[in-house]
Tab-separated table of C-alpha atoms and ligand atoms in Angstrom:
chain	number	residue	atom	x	y	z
A	1	UNK	CA	0.000	0.000	0.000
A	2	UNK	CA	1.273	3.402	-0.976
A	3	UNK	CA	-0.010	5.807	1.669
A	4	UNK	CA	-0.545	9.477	0.902
A	5	UNK	CA	0.207	12.265	3.405
A	6	UNK	CA	-2.482	13.127	5.969
A	7	UNK	CA	-4.758	15.866	4.739
A	8	UNK	CA	-4.207	15.007	1.063
A	9	UNK	CA	-7.168	16.333	-0.965
A	10	UNK	CA	-8.964	13.730	-3.093
A	11	UNK	CA	-11.442	15.149	-5.533
A	12	UNK	CA	-13.086	15.061	-8.874
A	13	UNK	CA	-13.600	17.819	-11.436
A	14	UNK	CA	-15.962	19.167	-14.095
A	15	UNK	CA	-16.583	22.453	-15.885
A	16	UNK	CA	-19.726	24.483	-16.415
A	17	UNK	CA	-20.070	24.322	-20.192
A	18	UNK	CA	-19.321	20.610	-20.299
A	19	UNK	CA	-22.057	19.531	-17.866
A	20	UNK	CA	-24.619	22.216	-17.049
A	21	UNK	CA	-26.819	22.546	-20.123
A	22	UNK	CA	-29.660	25.053	-19.439
A	23	UNK	CA	-27.794	27.229	-21.887
A	24	UNK	CA	-30.442	29.976	-22.004
A	25	UNK	CA	-32.202	29.393	-18.703
A	26	UNK	CA	-32.655	31.923	-15.868
A	27	UNK	CA	-31.094	34.769	-17.777
A	28	UNK	CA	-27.879	33.071	-18.928
A	29	UNK	CA	-26.344	34.698	-21.990
A	30	UNK	CA	-24.520	32.802	-24.744
A	31	UNK	CA	-20.810	32.040	-24.432
A	32	UNK	CA	-18.247	31.787	-27.214
A	33	UNK	CA	-18.641	28.003	-26.980
A	34	UNK	CA	-22.396	28.267	-27.665
A	35	UNK	CA	-21.501	30.262	-30.755
A	36	UNK	CA	-18.655	27.952	-31.763
A	37	UNK	CA	-20.986	24.915	-31.628
A	38	UNK	CA	-23.442	26.605	-34.013
A	39	UNK	CA	-20.998	25.814	-36.787
A	40	UNK	CA	-21.469	22.046	-36.879
A	41	UNK	CA	-18.161	21.447	-38.595
A	42	UNK	CA	-16.445	22.525	-35.378
A	43	UNK	CA	-17.713	19.619	-33.262
A	44	UNK	CA	-17.108	15.958	-34.182
A	45	UNK	CA	-20.678	14.790	-33.485
A	46	UNK	CA	-22.270	18.171	-34.356
A	47	UNK	CA	-23.446	18.481	-30.761
A	48	UNK	CA	-23.581	21.483	-28.432
A	49	UNK	CA	-23.965	22.398	-24.780
A	50	UNK	CA	-27.687	23.137	-24.760
A	51	UNK	CA	-28.532	20.194	-22.512
A	52	UNK	CA	-25.217	18.446	-21.847
A	53	UNK	CA	-25.658	16.431	-18.606
A	54	UNK	CA	-28.391	18.829	-17.455
A	55	UNK	CA	-26.430	19.324	-14.264
A	56	UNK	CA	-28.200	22.673	-13.896
A	57	UNK	CA	-31.324	20.739	-12.920
A	58	UNK	CA	-29.670	17.622	-11.513
A	59	UNK	CA	-26.964	19.091	-9.305
A	60	UNK	CA	-28.494	17.761	-6.098
A	61	UNK	CA	-28.559	14.226	-7.417
A	62	UNK	CA	-24.972	14.663	-8.645
A	63	UNK	CA	-23.703	15.901	-5.315
A	64	UNK	CA	-25.444	13.021	-3.516
A	65	UNK	CA	-23.742	10.635	-5.915
A	66	UNK	CA	-20.374	12.251	-5.174
A	67	UNK	CA	-21.028	11.861	-1.480
A	68	UNK	CA	-21.875	8.178	-1.915
A	69	UNK	CA	-18.522	7.731	-3.693
A	70	UNK	CA	-16.643	9.212	-0.758
A	71	UNK	CA	-15.409	12.202	-2.742
A	72	UNK	CA	-13.975	14.889	-0.448
A	73	UNK	CA	-13.516	17.803	-2.858
A	74	UNK	CA	-15.281	18.919	-6.014
A	75	UNK	CA	-13.756	21.246	-8.576
A	76	UNK	CA	-16.321	22.956	-10.805
A	77	UNK	CA	-16.368	26.171	-12.781
A	78	UNK	CA	-18.668	29.156	-12.768
A	79	UNK	CA	-20.192	30.140	-16.106
A	80	UNK	CA	-19.273	33.807	-16.509
A	81	UNK	CA	-22.278	34.348	-18.851
A	82	UNK	CA	-24.642	33.235	-16.073
A	83	UNK	CA	-23.248	35.965	-13.826
A	84	UNK	CA	-22.811	38.688	-16.480
A	85	UNK	CA	-25.073	37.629	-19.374
A	86	UNK	CA	-25.516	40.905	-21.235
A	87	UNK	CA	-22.741	43.307	-20.287
A	88	UNK	CA	-19.679	43.416	-18.082
A	89	UNK	CA	-21.326	45.146	-15.119
A	90	UNK	CA	-24.917	44.037	-14.443
A	91	UNK	CA	-24.918	40.833	-12.448
A	92	UNK	CA	-27.723	38.298	-12.897
A	93	UNK	CA	-29.084	37.293	-9.488
A	94	UNK	CA	-30.425	33.961	-10.760
A	95	UNK	CA	-26.952	32.962	-11.883
A	96	UNK	CA	-25.584	33.845	-8.454
A	97	UNK	CA	-28.418	31.881	-6.804
A	98	UNK	CA	-27.524	28.766	-8.791
A	99	UNK	CA	-23.918	28.674	-7.592
A	100	UNK	CA	-25.002	29.497	-4.045
A	101	UNK	CA	-27.175	26.394	-4.125
A	102	UNK	CA	-24.328	24.254	-5.449
A	103	UNK	CA	-21.909	25.524	-2.807
A	104	UNK	CA	-24.417	25.066	0.031
A	105	UNK	CA	-25.335	21.578	-1.128
A	106	UNK	CA	-21.663	20.587	-1.338
A	107	UNK	CA	-20.946	21.895	2.145
A	108	UNK	CA	-23.971	20.163	3.616
A	109	UNK	CA	-22.510	16.927	2.204
A	110	UNK	CA	-19.037	17.694	3.593
A	111	UNK	CA	-17.547	18.193	0.140
A	112	UNK	CA	-15.058	21.026	-0.263
A	113	UNK	CA	-15.791	23.337	-3.220
A	114	UNK	CA	-12.860	24.225	-5.509
A	115	UNK	CA	-14.011	26.899	-7.914
A	116	UNK	CA	-12.561	27.755	-11.321
A	117	UNK	CA	-13.554	31.213	-12.539
A	118	UNK	CA	-12.727	30.702	-16.192
A	119	UNK	CA	-13.055	27.330	-17.884
A	120	UNK	CA	-13.433	28.715	-21.422
A	121	UNK	CA	-17.064	29.866	-21.616
A	122	UNK	CA	-16.399	33.549	-22.251
A	123	UNK	CA	-19.552	35.697	-22.493
A	124	UNK	CA	-20.272	36.260	-26.184
A	125	UNK	CA	-20.908	39.971	-25.549
A	126	UNK	CA	-17.234	40.439	-24.607
A	127	UNK	CA	-16.215	38.721	-27.839
A	128	UNK	CA	-18.613	40.961	-29.771
A	129	UNK	CA	-17.626	44.221	-28.146
A	130	UNK	CA	-13.823	43.900	-28.203
A	131	UNK	CA	-12.797	40.355	-29.230
A	132	UNK	CA	-12.418	39.027	-25.708
A	133	UNK	CA	-8.887	37.967	-24.729
A	134	UNK	CA	-7.371	39.851	-27.664
A	135	UNK	CA	-8.027	43.203	-25.979
A	136	UNK	CA	-6.554	44.456	-22.705
A	137	UNK	CA	-10.039	45.613	-21.709
A	138	UNK	CA	-10.646	42.029	-20.643
A	139	UNK	CA	-8.378	42.542	-17.616
A	140	UNK	CA	-10.803	44.949	-16.018
A	141	UNK	CA	-13.902	42.946	-16.909
A	142	UNK	CA	-12.414	39.700	-15.609
A	143	UNK	CA	-11.553	41.526	-12.410
A	144	UNK	CA	-15.138	42.753	-12.000
A	145	UNK	CA	-16.412	39.224	-12.547
A	146	UNK	CA	-13.856	37.731	-10.142
A	147	UNK	CA	-14.646	40.316	-7.452
A	148	UNK	CA	-18.359	39.543	-7.803
A	149	UNK	CA	-17.633	35.853	-7.228
A	150	UNK	CA	-15.327	36.458	-4.231
A	151	UNK	CA	-17.964	38.765	-2.819
A	152	UNK	CA	-20.894	36.371	-3.182
A	153	UNK	CA	-19.216	33.001	-2.672
A	154	UNK	CA	-15.950	33.626	-0.827
A	155	UNK	CA	-17.477	33.261	2.632
A	156	UNK	CA	-17.811	29.539	1.797
A	157	UNK	CA	-15.330	28.911	-1.045
A	158	UNK	CA	-11.741	28.595	0.211
A	159	UNK	CA	-10.041	27.378	-2.956
A	160	UNK	CA	-10.043	29.518	-6.100
A	161	UNK	CA	-8.590	28.854	-9.525
A	162	UNK	CA	-8.591	31.914	-11.755
A	163	UNK	CA	-8.010	30.409	-15.185
A	164	UNK	CA	-8.050	26.853	-16.489
A	165	UNK	CA	-5.293	25.993	-18.970
A	166	UNK	CA	-4.032	29.170	-20.594
A	167	UNK	CA	-2.180	26.936	-23.107
A	168	UNK	CA	-5.413	25.410	-24.408
A	169	UNK	CA	-7.246	28.739	-24.493
A	170	UNK	CA	-4.465	30.405	-26.465
A	171	UNK	CA	-2.993	27.655	-28.645
A	172	UNK	CA	-6.169	25.766	-29.512
A	173	UNK	CA	-8.408	28.860	-29.538
A	174	UNK	CA	-6.170	31.402	-31.291
A	175	UNK	CA	-3.272	29.425	-32.826
A	176	UNK	CA	-4.674	26.221	-34.307
A	177	UNK	CA	-8.308	27.326	-34.154
A	178	UNK	CA	-9.893	24.012	-33.157
A	179	UNK	CA	-11.440	25.490	-29.981
A	180	UNK	CA	-13.535	28.656	-29.562
A	181	UNK	CA	-13.246	31.306	-30.844
A	182	UNK	CA	-11.583	29.341	-33.646
A	183	UNK	CA	-8.879	31.720	-34.880
A	184	UNK	CA	-5.637	30.698	-36.578
A	185	UNK	CA	-2.686	32.956	-35.977
A	186	UNK	CA	1.061	32.923	-35.225
A	187	UNK	CA	0.830	35.930	-33.000
A	188	UNK	CA	-2.503	35.879	-31.165
A	189	UNK	CA	-1.651	32.976	-28.819
A	190	UNK	CA	1.141	35.039	-27.275
A	191	UNK	CA	-0.937	38.181	-27.128
A	192	UNK	CA	-3.978	36.513	-25.534
A	193	UNK	CA	-1.675	34.575	-23.200
A	194	UNK	CA	-0.278	37.898	-21.984
A	195	UNK	CA	-3.761	39.233	-21.255
A	196	UNK	CA	-4.701	36.007	-19.497
A	197	UNK	CA	-1.693	36.310	-17.181
A	198	UNK	CA	-2.491	39.942	-16.415
A	199	UNK	CA	-6.163	39.120	-15.822
A	200	UNK	CA	-5.202	36.302	-13.486
A	201	UNK	CA	-2.760	38.463	-11.551
A	202	UNK	CA	-5.167	41.391	-11.268
A	203	UNK	CA	-7.907	39.150	-9.896
A	204	UNK	CA	-5.431	37.670	-7.399
A	205	UNK	CA	-4.463	41.169	-6.273
A	206	UNK	CA	-8.158	41.955	-5.745
A	207	UNK	CA	-8.627	38.768	-3.747
A	208	UNK	CA	-5.589	39.435	-1.598
A	209	UNK	CA	-6.392	43.090	-0.944
A	210	UNK	CA	-10.126	42.879	-0.434
A	211	UNK	CA	-11.028	39.345	0.626
A	212	UNK	CA	-8.224	36.980	1.582
A	213	UNK	CA	-7.678	38.190	5.116
A	214	UNK	CA	-11.286	37.890	6.196
A	215	UNK	CA	-12.207	34.888	4.036
A	216	UNK	CA	-8.999	32.936	4.568
A	217	UNK	CA	-8.889	31.116	1.229
A	218	UNK	CA	-6.205	30.296	-1.331
A	219	UNK	CA	-6.001	31.314	-4.963
A	220	UNK	CA	-3.945	30.113	-7.909
A	221	UNK	CA	-3.961	29.332	-11.605
A	222	UNK	CA	-4.211	25.936	-13.272
A	223	UNK	CA	-2.013	25.176	-16.249
A	224	UNK	CA	-1.808	22.017	-18.304
A	225	UNK	CA	1.361	20.376	-19.479
A	226	UNK	CA	2.265	17.182	-21.239
A	227	UNK	CA	5.677	15.806	-20.323
A	228	UNK	CA	8.403	16.113	-22.953
A	229	UNK	CA	11.147	13.506	-22.648
A	230	UNK	CA	14.406	13.803	-24.570
A	231	UNK	CA	14.563	11.145	-27.279
A	232	UNK	CA	18.286	10.628	-26.670
A	233	UNK	CA	20.917	11.858	-24.236
A	234	UNK	CA	22.504	14.012	-26.953
A	235	UNK	CA	22.861	17.567	-25.635
A	236	UNK	CA	20.743	19.013	-28.443
A	237	UNK	CA	17.878	16.610	-27.682
A	238	UNK	CA	18.088	17.310	-23.948
A	239	UNK	CA	17.960	20.997	-24.734
A	240	UNK	CA	15.037	20.543	-27.121
A	241	UNK	CA	13.050	18.674	-24.471
A	242	UNK	CA	13.714	21.393	-21.935
A	243	UNK	CA	12.649	24.014	-24.465
A	244	UNK	CA	9.457	22.114	-25.249
A	245	UNK	CA	8.405	22.163	-21.576
A	246	UNK	CA	9.279	25.849	-21.421
A	247	UNK	CA	7.029	26.614	-24.402
A	248	UNK	CA	4.247	24.533	-22.845
A	249	UNK	CA	4.324	25.368	-19.150
A	250	UNK	CA	7.039	27.886	-18.275
A	251	UNK	CA	5.320	30.274	-20.726
A	252	UNK	CA	2.729	30.797	-17.982
A	253	UNK	CA	4.522	29.586	-14.865
A	254	UNK	CA	7.792	31.535	-15.223
A	255	UNK	CA	6.044	34.935	-15.113
A	256	UNK	CA	4.193	33.811	-11.973
A	257	UNK	CA	7.179	32.262	-10.180
A	258	UNK	CA	10.094	34.217	-11.676
A	259	UNK	CA	8.618	37.438	-13.044
A	260	UNK	CA	9.123	37.038	-16.808
A	261	UNK	CA	8.848	34.730	-19.810
A	262	UNK	CA	11.542	32.084	-20.394
A	263	UNK	CA	14.567	33.193	-22.403
A	264	UNK	CA	14.123	30.339	-24.867
A	265	UNK	CA	10.789	31.881	-25.857
A	266	UNK	CA	12.071	35.446	-26.012
A	267	UNK	CA	14.996	34.339	-28.188
A	268	UNK	CA	12.778	32.619	-30.713
A	269	UNK	CA	9.712	34.856	-30.669
A	270	UNK	CA	11.233	38.303	-30.295
A	271	UNK	CA	8.502	40.902	-30.209
A	272	UNK	CA	5.796	38.404	-31.073
A	273	UNK	CA	5.977	37.697	-27.340
A	274	UNK	CA	4.640	40.765	-25.512
A	275	UNK	CA	6.731	42.495	-22.848
A	276	UNK	CA	5.767	43.072	-19.224
A	277	UNK	CA	6.430	46.515	-17.754
A	278	UNK	CA	8.322	46.499	-14.450
A	279	UNK	CA	5.048	47.176	-12.664
A	280	UNK	CA	3.350	44.259	-14.410
A	281	UNK	CA	6.225	41.937	-13.517
A	282	UNK	CA	5.665	42.837	-9.873
A	283	UNK	CA	1.932	42.251	-10.256
A	284	UNK	CA	2.321	38.820	-11.849
A	285	UNK	CA	5.254	37.546	-9.788
A	286	UNK	CA	4.079	35.578	-6.773
A	287	UNK	CA	0.441	35.634	-7.875
A	288	UNK	CA	-0.380	32.031	-6.909
A	289	UNK	CA	-0.758	30.345	-3.550
A	290	UNK	CA	-0.468	26.909	-5.170
A	291	UNK	CA	0.578	25.413	-8.502
A	292	UNK	CA	-2.500	23.979	-10.255
A	293	UNK	CA	-1.547	21.299	-12.784
A	294	UNK	CA	-3.589	19.388	-15.345
A	295	UNK	CA	-1.772	16.500	-16.967
A	296	UNK	CA	-2.748	13.922	-19.582
A	297	UNK	CA	0.120	12.573	-21.674
A	298	UNK	CA	3.776	12.477	-22.767
A	299	UNK	CA	5.816	12.656	-25.939
A	300	UNK	CA	9.487	12.281	-26.886
A	301	UNK	CA	11.301	15.289	-28.266
A	302	UNK	CA	14.304	15.599	-30.554
A	303	UNK	CA	16.143	18.571	-31.977
A	304	UNK	CA	15.700	19.203	-35.688
A	305	UNK	CA	18.540	17.849	-37.763
A	306	UNK	CA	18.046	20.306	-40.593
A	307	UNK	CA	16.489	17.877	-43.049
A	308	UNK	CA	13.013	17.930	-41.593
A	309	UNK	CA	11.031	20.855	-40.325
A	310	UNK	CA	7.928	19.267	-38.984
A	311	UNK	CA	6.791	16.895	-36.304
A	312	UNK	CA	6.626	13.153	-36.742
A	313	UNK	CA	3.447	12.153	-35.015
A	314	UNK	CA	3.478	13.683	-31.541
A	315	UNK	CA	0.275	14.731	-29.815
A	316	UNK	CA	-0.774	18.206	-28.712
A	317	UNK	CA	1.963	19.864	-30.685
A	318	UNK	CA	1.027	23.430	-29.932
A	319	UNK	CA	2.940	26.210	-31.615
A	320	UNK	CA	5.551	23.687	-32.669
A	321	UNK	CA	7.017	25.676	-35.527
A	322	UNK	CA	8.204	28.259	-33.018
A	323	UNK	CA	10.161	25.704	-31.016
A	324	UNK	CA	12.772	24.211	-33.397
A	325	UNK	CA	12.067	20.644	-32.421
A	326	UNK	CA	10.038	17.616	-33.328
A	327	UNK	CA	7.830	15.313	-31.281
A	328	UNK	CA	8.182	11.561	-31.580
A	329	UNK	CA	5.865	8.875	-30.246
A	330	UNK	CA	6.899	5.468	-29.072
A	331	UNK	CA	4.652	3.135	-31.054
A	332	UNK	CA	4.654	0.641	-28.185
A	333	UNK	CA	2.797	3.034	-25.867
A	334	UNK	CA	-0.828	2.168	-25.162
A	335	UNK	CA	-3.207	5.008	-25.945
A	336	UNK	CA	-6.480	6.330	-24.601
A	337	UNK	CA	-9.567	6.921	-26.739
A	338	UNK	CA	-8.202	10.450	-27.417
A	339	UNK	CA	-5.105	8.743	-28.895
A	340	UNK	CA	-3.079	10.212	-26.060
A	341	UNK	CA	-0.244	7.849	-25.013
A	342	UNK	CA	-0.421	6.433	-21.474
A	343	UNK	CA	2.934	7.171	-19.844
A	344	UNK	CA	2.624	7.417	-16.059
A	345	UNK	CA	6.326	8.108	-15.465
A	346	UNK	CA	5.851	11.311	-17.481
A	347	UNK	CA	3.709	12.720	-14.679
A	348	UNK	CA	6.366	11.888	-12.092
A	349	UNK	CA	9.064	13.589	-14.160
A	350	UNK	CA	6.880	16.629	-14.757
A	351	UNK	CA	6.151	16.982	-11.026
A	352	UNK	CA	9.865	16.743	-10.257
A	353	UNK	CA	10.640	19.325	-12.964
A	354	UNK	CA	8.130	21.786	-11.456
A	355	UNK	CA	9.445	21.133	-7.958
A	356	UNK	CA	12.969	21.930	-9.028
A	357	UNK	CA	12.348	24.908	-11.312
A	358	UNK	CA	9.926	26.727	-9.040
A	359	UNK	CA	11.523	25.944	-5.703
A	360	UNK	CA	9.136	23.402	-4.240
A	361	UNK	CA	5.708	24.992	-4.605
A	362	UNK	CA	2.614	23.280	-3.259
A	363	UNK	CA	1.205	21.473	-6.288
A	364	UNK	CA	-2.420	20.466	-6.753
A	365	UNK	CA	-3.202	18.124	-9.634
A	366	UNK	CA	-6.494	19.690	-10.666
A	367	UNK	CA	-7.060	17.228	-13.548
A	368	UNK	CA	-5.798	13.818	-14.599
A	369	UNK	CA	-7.777	11.090	-16.300
A	370	UNK	CA	-8.561	9.455	-19.610
A	371	UNK	CA	-11.183	8.837	-22.243
A	372	UNK	CA	-11.796	5.132	-22.772
A	373	UNK	CA	-14.308	3.103	-24.722
A	374	UNK	CA	-16.370	1.756	-21.845
A	375	UNK	CA	-17.494	-1.865	-21.926
A	376	UNK	CA	-21.006	-2.426	-20.611
A	377	UNK	CA	-21.460	-5.909	-19.142
A	378	UNK	CA	-24.813	-6.826	-17.553
A	379	UNK	CA	-25.724	-3.173	-17.175
A	380	UNK	CA	-22.488	-2.422	-15.335
A	381	UNK	CA	-19.732	-0.297	-16.768
A	382	UNK	CA	-16.580	-2.321	-16.692
A	383	UNK	CA	-13.793	0.178	-17.284
A	384	UNK	CA	-10.762	-1.806	-16.169
A	385	UNK	CA	-8.576	0.232	-18.560
A	386	UNK	CA	-9.525	3.398	-16.736
A	387	UNK	CA	-8.770	1.765	-13.374
A	388	UNK	CA	-5.352	0.737	-14.704
A	389	UNK	CA	-4.754	4.284	-15.926
A	390	UNK	CA	-5.629	5.817	-12.557
A	391	UNK	CA	-3.685	3.236	-10.614
A	392	UNK	CA	-0.528	3.848	-12.628
A	393	UNK	CA	-0.784	7.655	-12.623
A	394	UNK	CA	-1.675	7.918	-8.933
A	395	UNK	CA	1.270	5.617	-8.167
A	396	UNK	CA	3.504	7.991	-10.146
A	397	UNK	CA	2.224	10.876	-8.023
A	398	UNK	CA	3.086	8.853	-4.932
A	399	UNK	CA	6.660	8.334	-6.170
A	400	UNK	CA	7.050	12.070	-6.730
A	401	UNK	CA	5.833	12.724	-3.174
A	402	UNK	CA	8.346	10.182	-1.852
A	403	UNK	CA	11.029	12.125	-3.718
A	404	UNK	CA	10.057	15.307	-1.899
A	405	UNK	CA	7.577	16.936	-4.285
A	406	UNK	CA	4.842	18.737	-2.369
A	407	UNK	CA	1.726	17.410	-4.076
A	408	UNK	CA	-1.256	18.380	-1.938
A	409	UNK	CA	-4.222	17.097	-3.901
A	410	UNK	CA	-5.482	15.113	-6.866
A	411	UNK	CA	-8.692	15.601	-8.862
A	412	UNK	CA	-9.880	12.918	-11.260
A	413	UNK	CA	-11.115	14.266	-14.584
A	414	UNK	CA	-14.003	13.843	-14.739
A	415	UNK	CA	-16.816	13.169	-12.301
A	416	UNK	CA	-19.083	12.089	-15.157
A	417	UNK	CA	-19.032	11.739	-18.934
A	418	UNK	CA	-19.628	15.110	-20.553
A	419	UNK	CA	-19.194	17.384	-23.561
A	420	UNK	CA	-15.590	16.852	-24.601
A	421	UNK	CA	-15.286	20.112	-26.564
A	422	UNK	CA	-14.464	19.646	-30.265
A	423	UNK	CA	-14.701	15.860	-29.782
A	424	UNK	CA	-18.354	16.067	-28.649
A	425	UNK	CA	-20.004	13.473	-26.420
A	426	UNK	CA	-18.399	10.339	-27.875
A	427	UNK	CA	-15.251	10.690	-25.807
A	428	UNK	CA	-15.998	9.590	-22.277
A	429	UNK	CA	-13.738	10.833	-19.466
A	430	UNK	CA	-16.151	10.178	-16.586
A	431	UNK	CA	-15.786	7.897	-13.605
A	432	UNK	CA	-19.588	7.952	-13.739
A	433	UNK	CA	-21.366	6.904	-16.916
A	434	UNK	CA	-24.018	9.174	-18.436
A	435	UNK	CA	-26.716	7.711	-20.662
A	436	UNK	CA	-27.427	10.659	-22.962
A	437	UNK	CA	-30.935	9.420	-23.771
A	438	UNK	CA	-32.179	9.200	-20.215
A	439	UNK	CA	-29.451	11.305	-18.569
A	440	UNK	CA	-29.154	8.585	-15.951
A	441	UNK	CA	-25.807	8.509	-14.133
A	442	UNK	CA	-24.162	5.211	-13.150
A	443	UNK	CA	-20.862	4.902	-11.296
A	444	UNK	CA	-18.341	2.981	-13.379
A	445	UNK	CA	-16.071	0.364	-11.824
A	446	UNK	CA	-13.379	3.058	-11.699
A	447	UNK	CA	-15.573	5.227	-9.454
A	448	UNK	CA	-15.865	2.377	-6.961
A	449	UNK	CA	-12.134	1.755	-7.208
A	450	UNK	CA	-11.481	5.465	-6.576
A	451	UNK	CA	-13.801	5.388	-3.561
A	452	UNK	CA	-11.553	2.770	-2.065
A	453	UNK	CA	-8.395	4.801	-2.739
A	454	UNK	CA	-9.962	7.807	-1.042
A	455	UNK	CA	-11.145	5.899	2.005
A	456	UNK	CA	-7.709	4.323	2.535
A	457	UNK	CA	-5.784	7.445	1.490
A	458	UNK	CA	-3.606	5.024	-0.429
A	459	UNK	CA	-3.251	3.299	-3.758
B	1	PNW	C1	-8.624	19.685	-20.501
B	1	PNW	N1	-4.522	19.154	-25.431
B	1	PNW	O1	-8.584	20.024	-21.851
B	1	PNW	C2	-9.777	20.481	-19.933
B	1	PNW	O2	-9.465	21.229	-18.788
B	1	PNW	C3	-11.046	19.707	-19.779
B	1	PNW	O3	-12.119	20.584	-19.897
B	1	PNW	C4	-11.083	18.574	-20.785
B	1	PNW	O4	-12.305	17.899	-20.804
B	1	PNW	C5	-9.950	17.633	-20.443
B	1	PNW	O5	-8.708	18.317	-20.383
B	1	PNW	C6	-9.805	16.472	-21.419
B	1	PNW	O6	-9.509	16.943	-22.703
B	1	PNW	C7	-7.549	19.750	-22.696
B	1	PNW	O7	-4.766	19.093	-26.660
B	1	PNW	C8	-7.821	19.779	-24.045
B	1	PNW	O8	-3.333	19.044	-25.007
B	1	PNW	C9	-6.816	19.579	-24.969
B	1	PNW	C10	-5.542	19.345	-24.515
B	1	PNW	C11	-5.254	19.297	-23.159
B	1	PNW	C12	-6.271	19.509	-22.247
């Protein structure tokens, strides 16, 4: 038995757009994801978030189910367009009421709420009036929204995450264009990333100055990173792997922990990468009480030899052309239903890399999990592959902790099957199964396995 430290937080996670549905109910305005789904070519199964898991109407049942699975913490996100549906300043009381009910129901079931402020459902009116993250005006509007949430919910919410996955928002939304708002550009990812960091840091300043002392909570940002392992021990491959992690994670984490972007990025991007003023560096530096990490997969990296200029089959390449490297997959690696290789040691190495580079921050794994094709046997969901995935990744987390990394919590992605963005509903990440005809939820074998891990605080 691999025991975890006392007080380790075991949770599960979701996001508003992926589960809530009720897309136009009780005054909610459209988000950029509602708009993005209107173009059916954007979503694999031509679906949208109009109903999703109908969590908006079924949240009590869902929280009871969480309780029955022994889950101690629940990470969910607030839909900004429920709180500010029509403009950046008039709050919608019914939206506030909904999250009050969720928070109160969680607390009455002894489940700790972990709240993400931005999990990608930007109000469409901000996109329409100034193109959302492209304009610095967003900093002020995000701050107003964040302050409203601290004000209404902060008496009971003690764990805040400002932004989920700046890399996905910027690279997939503004670089490759496969996520909302669907733009393709070499420059916009870096520009929007800059505004995301400043929005995060401004909201943290607001929390610290106006709320933290009396409310006593913590606030941070969650970033995602795949691990990048050098394909050989040649110095140029080792350097390329380091650079790949810098372009993925240090892009957002270096400003927060060190005060500026990594040199490898500045050297390659020049003025395509915006500059922080001295005042902004001060604002951003130190703006997280914990290091939120989402992790899914790993790839090998090699330096370019000069003959090729493109990647050879890696996943989640990002702005690869800016990085002077190629990704390589080991064909022997098993893959999930997203085609993401299953490489548990990659998570251990990534945790150790973060520990070293950022001087031992408290790390919370705010997402880890997998899509699998679930087998249904006698009405039960037999997802042994998902159990194996969790067992191997949670064991890797345990090894990192044994090596001194301060991992404080782990959230399984996801509590239930849901809208997997551009992949639609076919990709199932849940530990609970959702029948999309009846919307009935059924715990999968992995949920029962996870219950056991939580109750023993060990894997
Ligand atoms: C994360 N990539 O998204 C999100 O936080 C979740 O909403 C999502 O359901 C989950 O991971 C599974 O996809 C990602 O291409 C989307 O590297 C894409 C990537 C990573 C994370």
